[in-house]
Amino acid sequence: MPDSQKTAQHAQTYLVDAETFSFETLEHANGQATVIRFTLDDPRYHAGDVLLVLSGSEIHFHGMIGTIGDGMAIASDPRGSLLPATVQ
């Protein structure tokens, strides 16, 4: 594990617009994506930060980023995802 991920940090929120957000569904339930992979190459964000996907004021996905590597991240929202379980 990289040193930057071994120390306690304040969690940050990575905010994206649902209309322009691209992702790949890794797991789904009831037609909604619960675990997704998406592009994230901004060094300000780390595992443990939060992904928030909004459409206006409606939350489509609110989950923790579990891993980041090679410009891709994986996040999960097992309870409240509104993202469709299709490749976007």
PDB file of C-alpha atoms in Angstrom, residues 26-68:
ATOM      1  CA  LEU A  26     -18.918  -4.350 -12.106  1.00  0.00           C
ATOM      2  CA  GLU A  27     -21.815  -5.395  -9.859  1.00  0.00           C
ATOM      3  CA  HIS A  28     -25.507  -4.569  -9.876  1.00  0.00           C
ATOM      4  CA  ALA A  29     -28.760  -5.210  -8.022  1.00  0.00           C
ATOM      5  CA  ASN A  30     -32.310  -4.667  -9.242  1.00  0.00           C
ATOM      6  CA  GLY A  31     -31.047  -3.042 -12.453  1.00  0.00           C
ATOM      7  CA  GLN A  32     -28.915  -0.475 -10.618  1.00  0.00           C
ATOM      8  CA  ALA A  33     -25.108  -0.334 -10.631  1.00  0.00           C
ATOM      9  CA  THR A  34     -23.755  -0.975  -7.129  1.00  0.00           C
ATOM     10  CA  VAL A  35     -20.026  -1.309  -7.903  1.00  0.00           C
ATOM     11  CA  ILE A  36     -18.524   0.706 -10.750  1.00  0.00           C
ATOM     12  CA  ARG A  37     -15.171   1.403 -12.401  1.00  0.00           C
ATOM     13  CA  PHE A  38     -14.491   4.888 -13.759  1.00  0.00           C
ATOM     14  CA  THR A  39     -11.638   7.103 -14.904  1.00  0.00           C
ATOM     15  CA  LEU A  40      -9.945   9.009 -12.096  1.00  0.00           C
ATOM     16  CA  ASP A  41      -6.451  10.340 -12.649  1.00  0.00           C
ATOM     17  CA  ASP A  42      -6.546  13.353 -10.310  1.00  0.00           C
ATOM     18  CA  PRO A  43      -3.824  12.861  -7.655  1.00  0.00           C
ATOM     19  CA  ARG A  44      -5.880  14.776  -5.058  1.00  0.00           C
ATOM     20  CA  TYR A  45      -8.176  11.780  -4.567  1.00  0.00           C
ATOM     21  CA  HIS A  46      -7.368   8.544  -2.755  1.00  0.00           C
ATOM     22  CA  ALA A  47      -8.980   5.290  -1.680  1.00  0.00           C
ATOM     23  CA  GLY A  48     -11.418   6.144   1.102  1.00  0.00           C
ATOM     24  CA  ASP A  49     -12.668   9.314  -0.565  1.00  0.00           C
ATOM     25  CA  VAL A  50     -16.294   9.567  -1.643  1.00  0.00           C
ATOM     26  CA  LEU A  51     -17.751   9.546  -5.168  1.00  0.00           C
ATOM     27  CA  LEU A  52     -20.914  11.627  -5.526  1.00  0.00           C
ATOM     28  CA  VAL A  53     -22.780  11.528  -8.854  1.00  0.00           C
ATOM     29  CA  LEU A  54     -25.483  14.179  -9.127  1.00  0.00           C
ATOM     30  CA  SER A  55     -28.173  15.077 -11.633  1.00  0.00           C
ATOM     31  CA  GLY A  56     -29.228  18.531 -10.518  1.00  0.00           C
ATOM     32  CA  SER A  57     -29.905  18.035  -6.814  1.00  0.00           C
ATOM     33  CA  GLU A  58     -30.751  14.325  -7.172  1.00  0.00           C
ATOM     34  CA  ILE A  59     -28.116  11.880  -5.949  1.00  0.00           C
ATOM     35  CA  HIS A  60     -27.555   9.012  -8.401  1.00  0.00           C
ATOM     36  CA  PHE A  61     -24.563   7.408  -6.677  1.00  0.00           C
ATOM     37  CA  HIS A  62     -22.977   8.050  -3.285  1.00  0.00           C
ATOM     38  CA  GLY A  63     -20.236   5.598  -2.450  1.00  0.00           C
ATOM     39  CA  MET A  64     -16.734   5.094  -1.186  1.00  0.00           C
ATOM     40  CA  ILE A  65     -13.810   4.832  -3.566  1.00  0.00           C
ATOM     41  CA  GLY A  66     -12.156   1.522  -2.728  1.00  0.00           C
ATOM     42  CA  THR A  67      -9.190   1.379  -5.082  1.00  0.00           C
ATOM     43  CA  ILE A  68      -7.403   3.644  -7.523  1.00  0.00           C
TER      44      ILE A  68
END
